[in-house]
Amino acid sequence: ADYTRPQKEGNGWEFSQQAIKLLQEYKLRHSWVFSAIMADPDNGFEGLQLDTCLKHVPEMQQLPMLTATKAWIKSTPAARRPLVSKFSRIAAEEAVKALLA
């Protein structure tokens, strides 16, 4: 299964191996996004200003860079999955496999 979800103890997040691979590929292909988050004083928690994130990129290259990032995100299988609230209760992976068998 492919997921990110809060840990039961409430002190962090749990990521599936597929989610980790997706984030690794995202970081490899579009490292500027992760650099911008890490450079932000609150790690992007309150949002990021694109003009600040892209100040090192010539203006003529900014839109193509954003367009490429958006296109890559939309091309991933994860982009076609529905969003689920973090407050949703989800069956264990074993239970889902049993239902699908």
PDB file of C-alpha atoms in Angstrom, residues 5 90-97:
ATOM      1  CA  ARG A   5      -0.136   8.798   7.929  1.00  0.00           C
ATOM      2  CA  ILE A  90      -8.037   3.036   7.717  1.00  0.00           C
ATOM      3  CA  ALA A  91      -7.964  -0.736   7.846  1.00  0.00           C
ATOM      4  CA  ALA A  92      -4.612  -2.424   8.374  1.00  0.00           C
ATOM      5  CA  GLU A  93      -2.782  -3.448   5.192  1.00  0.00           C
ATOM      6  CA  GLU A  94      -3.345  -7.132   6.020  1.00  0.00           C
ATOM      7  CA  ALA A  95      -7.111  -6.549   6.289  1.00  0.00           C
ATOM      8  CA  VAL A  96      -7.210  -4.799   2.915  1.00  0.00           C
ATOM      9  CA  LYS A  97      -5.255  -7.676   1.316  1.00  0.00           C
TER      10      LYS A  97
END
